[in-house]
Amino acid sequence: CQYPENLYALYGSTEMLIISQVTAATKLGYQGEGDLLGKPVAGVTVSVTENQELLIDGPQRYKQYLGEEKASYFASGDTGKIDTAGNIIMLGRQKDMIIKKGYNIYPGLFESTISTIPGVQECALVGFYNDLIEDEQITLFVVTDPAINLTPALLQKELAHGPYSID
């Protein structure tokens, strides 16, 4: 499949807007470890701490959080590395957590239980901000074993009762 040369994947945040970019074709063709985020955009600098957290600075960086000291960089919470070509490679998050109605939800605590349900090959709990409810909407993504007929209804039953139940 061919992608237009001008189709880009962007990496950014509220605190820094656009941090890096990479063409869709390059990103989708990447075979290395982690997630290829591309090269920093003009004026942006990225460094990596001892524990692999990405520290970001640039002209569009936020100045400070309300009630806190002025920041000299943005500590992204993302872990990663910079490859020899200058690309940012995301390796993960320092702290995987979803905040819903003021409660901290740690997907890893639930995913380890869900992944033991017969028929579940992979799973991920992901939070998406939903404007209608003005909060996170948590969605469970599951890859099932085609040899086991694990329907959504059966999965829901397993999650509600018995040894695989979660809150």
Short mmCIF file of C-alpha atoms in Angstrom, two decimals:
data_model
loop_
_atom_site.label_atom_id
_atom_site.label_comp_id
_atom_site.label_asym_id
_atom_site.label_seq_id
_atom_site.Cartn_x
_atom_site.Cartn_y
_atom_site.Cartn_z
CA CYS A 1 0.00 0.00 0.00
CA GLN A 2 1.39 3.40 -0.96
CA TYR A 3 0.97 6.41 1.32
CA PRO A 4 1.21 10.01 0.13
CA GLU A 5 4.58 11.63 0.89
CA ASN A 6 2.83 14.39 2.82
CA LEU A 7 0.92 12.13 5.25
CA TYR A 8 2.58 12.48 8.66
CA ALA A 9 2.22 10.96 12.10
CA LEU A 10 2.75 13.60 14.80
CA TYR A 11 3.86 13.18 18.41
CA GLY A 12 2.87 15.91 20.83
CA SER A 13 1.18 16.79 24.08
CA THR A 14 -0.84 19.53 25.70
CA GLU A 15 2.35 20.89 27.25
CA MET A 16 4.34 20.94 24.02
CA LEU A 17 1.99 20.68 21.00
CA ILE A 18 4.02 19.12 18.19
CA ILE A 19 7.25 17.46 19.31
CA SER A 20 8.18 15.28 16.35
CA GLN A 21 6.95 14.01 13.02
CA VAL A 22 7.50 11.09 10.70
CA THR A 23 5.93 10.11 7.39
CA ALA A 24 3.21 7.49 7.68
CA ALA A 25 5.08 5.19 5.31
CA THR A 26 8.26 5.36 7.41
CA LYS A 27 6.35 4.81 10.66
CA LEU A 28 4.39 1.83 9.31
CA GLY A 29 7.53 0.33 7.80
CA TYR A 30 9.52 0.60 11.04
CA GLN A 31 10.61 -2.84 12.28
CA GLY A 32 12.66 -1.92 15.36
CA GLU A 33 11.95 -1.91 19.06
CA GLY A 34 9.30 0.50 20.33
CA ASP A 35 7.25 3.07 18.43
CA LEU A 36 8.99 5.33 15.90
CA LEU A 37 7.97 8.95 16.61
CA GLY A 38 10.33 10.58 14.12
CA LYS A 39 12.70 13.51 14.34
CA PRO A 40 11.98 16.53 16.55
CA VAL A 41 10.44 19.47 14.68
CA ALA A 42 12.46 22.68 14.25
CA GLY A 43 13.45 24.28 17.55
CA VAL A 44 12.55 21.27 19.70
CA THR A 45 15.20 19.43 21.70
CA VAL A 46 14.72 16.05 23.31
CA SER A 47 16.98 14.42 25.86
CA VAL A 48 16.71 11.14 27.74
CA THR A 49 17.20 10.75 31.49
CA GLU A 50 19.01 7.90 33.20
CA ASN A 51 15.66 6.10 33.66
CA GLN A 52 14.80 6.70 29.96
CA GLU A 53 12.21 9.47 30.45
CA LEU A 54 11.96 11.88 27.51
CA LEU A 55 12.65 15.50 28.50
CA ILE A 56 11.47 18.04 25.95
CA ASP A 57 12.12 21.73 25.39
CA GLY A 58 11.29 24.22 22.67
CA PRO A 59 9.64 27.52 21.88
CA GLN A 60 6.08 26.18 22.15
CA ARG A 61 6.57 24.45 25.53
CA TYR A 62 4.21 25.37 28.35
CA LYS A 63 5.69 27.81 30.86
CA GLN A 64 4.35 26.33 34.09
CA TYR A 65 1.47 24.50 35.70
CA LEU A 66 -0.92 26.65 37.73
CA GLY A 67 0.50 27.29 41.19
CA GLU A 68 3.91 25.77 40.41
CA GLU A 69 7.36 27.10 39.59
CA LYS A 70 8.25 27.94 35.99
CA ALA A 71 9.44 24.87 34.14
CA SER A 72 12.71 24.68 32.24
CA TYR A 73 11.67 21.56 30.28
CA PHE A 74 8.71 19.21 29.93
CA ALA A 75 9.10 15.80 31.59
CA SER A 76 6.85 13.79 29.26
CA GLY A 77 6.32 10.65 31.34
CA ASP A 78 7.14 8.71 28.17
CA THR A 79 10.16 6.44 28.13
CA GLY A 80 12.29 6.18 25.05
CA LYS A 81 15.57 6.64 23.30
CA ILE A 82 17.09 8.61 20.44
CA ASP A 83 18.47 6.44 17.64
CA THR A 84 21.63 7.16 15.64
CA ALA A 85 19.60 8.99 12.95
CA GLY A 86 18.10 11.36 15.56
CA ASN A 87 14.66 9.75 15.66
CA ILE A 88 12.70 9.52 18.90
CA ILE A 89 11.70 5.94 19.70
CA MET A 90 9.03 5.57 22.39
CA LEU A 91 9.49 2.51 24.56
CA GLY A 92 6.57 2.99 26.96
CA ARG A 93 5.25 5.08 29.82
CA GLN A 94 6.78 5.57 33.25
CA LYS A 95 3.39 5.23 34.86
CA ASP A 96 0.42 3.69 33.06
CA MET A 97 -2.63 5.16 34.71
CA ILE A 98 -6.10 6.37 33.70
CA ILE A 99 -7.86 8.94 35.87
CA LYS A 100 -11.65 8.51 35.81
CA LYS A 101 -13.93 10.51 38.12
CA GLY A 102 -10.91 11.25 40.31
CA TYR A 103 -9.93 7.58 40.68
CA ASN A 104 -6.59 6.24 39.52
CA ILE A 105 -7.03 3.14 37.37
CA TYR A 106 -3.94 1.07 36.56
CA PRO A 107 -4.62 -0.98 33.40
CA GLY A 108 -1.74 -3.37 34.12
CA LEU A 109 -3.50 -4.63 37.24
CA PHE A 110 -6.57 -5.61 35.22
CA GLU A 111 -4.83 -6.72 32.01
CA SER A 112 -2.86 -9.41 33.86
CA THR A 113 -6.15 -10.99 35.02
CA ILE A 114 -7.95 -10.56 31.70
CA SER A 115 -5.07 -12.12 29.77
CA THR A 116 -5.49 -15.38 31.73
CA ILE A 117 -9.06 -15.91 30.49
CA PRO A 118 -9.07 -18.91 28.11
CA GLY A 119 -9.21 -17.56 24.57
CA VAL A 120 -7.60 -14.17 25.28
CA GLN A 121 -4.27 -13.82 23.46
CA GLU A 122 -3.68 -10.10 24.12
CA CYS A 123 -5.59 -7.29 25.79
CA ALA A 124 -5.30 -3.59 26.59
CA LEU A 125 -7.41 -1.23 28.67
CA VAL A 126 -7.26 2.25 27.15
CA GLY A 127 -8.73 5.54 28.32
CA PHE A 128 -10.15 8.01 25.80
CA TYR A 129 -11.46 11.40 26.83
CA ASN A 130 -15.17 11.64 25.96
CA ASP A 131 -16.57 15.17 25.64
CA LEU A 132 -20.15 13.96 26.20
CA ILE A 133 -19.45 12.54 29.65
CA GLU A 134 -16.59 14.99 30.34
CA ASP A 135 -14.42 12.16 31.59
CA GLU A 136 -12.38 9.19 30.46
CA GLN A 137 -14.19 6.40 28.68
CA ILE A 138 -12.36 3.15 29.31
CA THR A 139 -12.32 0.64 26.46
CA LEU A 140 -11.06 -2.95 26.57
CA PHE A 141 -9.40 -4.21 23.40
CA VAL A 142 -8.98 -7.99 23.11
CA VAL A 143 -7.29 -10.24 20.57
CA THR A 144 -8.83 -13.69 20.83
CA ASP A 145 -7.61 -17.12 19.89
CA PRO A 146 -9.57 -18.14 16.76
CA ALA A 147 -9.62 -21.76 18.00
CA ILE A 148 -11.66 -20.74 21.08
CA ASN A 149 -15.09 -19.22 20.57
CA LEU A 150 -14.81 -16.38 23.10
CA THR A 151 -17.71 -14.09 22.23
CA PRO A 152 -18.11 -10.60 23.74
CA ALA A 153 -21.00 -11.97 25.86
CA LEU A 154 -18.83 -14.81 27.24
CA LEU A 155 -15.97 -12.43 27.93
CA GLN A 156 -18.35 -10.08 29.77
CA LYS A 157 -19.63 -13.02 31.84
CA GLU A 158 -16.05 -14.06 32.76
CA LEU A 159 -15.23 -10.49 33.79
CA ALA A 160 -18.34 -10.21 35.95
CA HIS A 161 -18.17 -13.53 37.87
CA GLY A 162 -15.72 -16.15 39.01
CA PRO A 163 -11.94 -16.31 39.07
CA TYR A 164 -11.50 -13.72 36.29
CA SER A 165 -13.86 -11.07 37.68
CA ILE A 166 -12.66 -7.51 37.87
CA ASP A 167 -14.20 -4.40 39.41
#
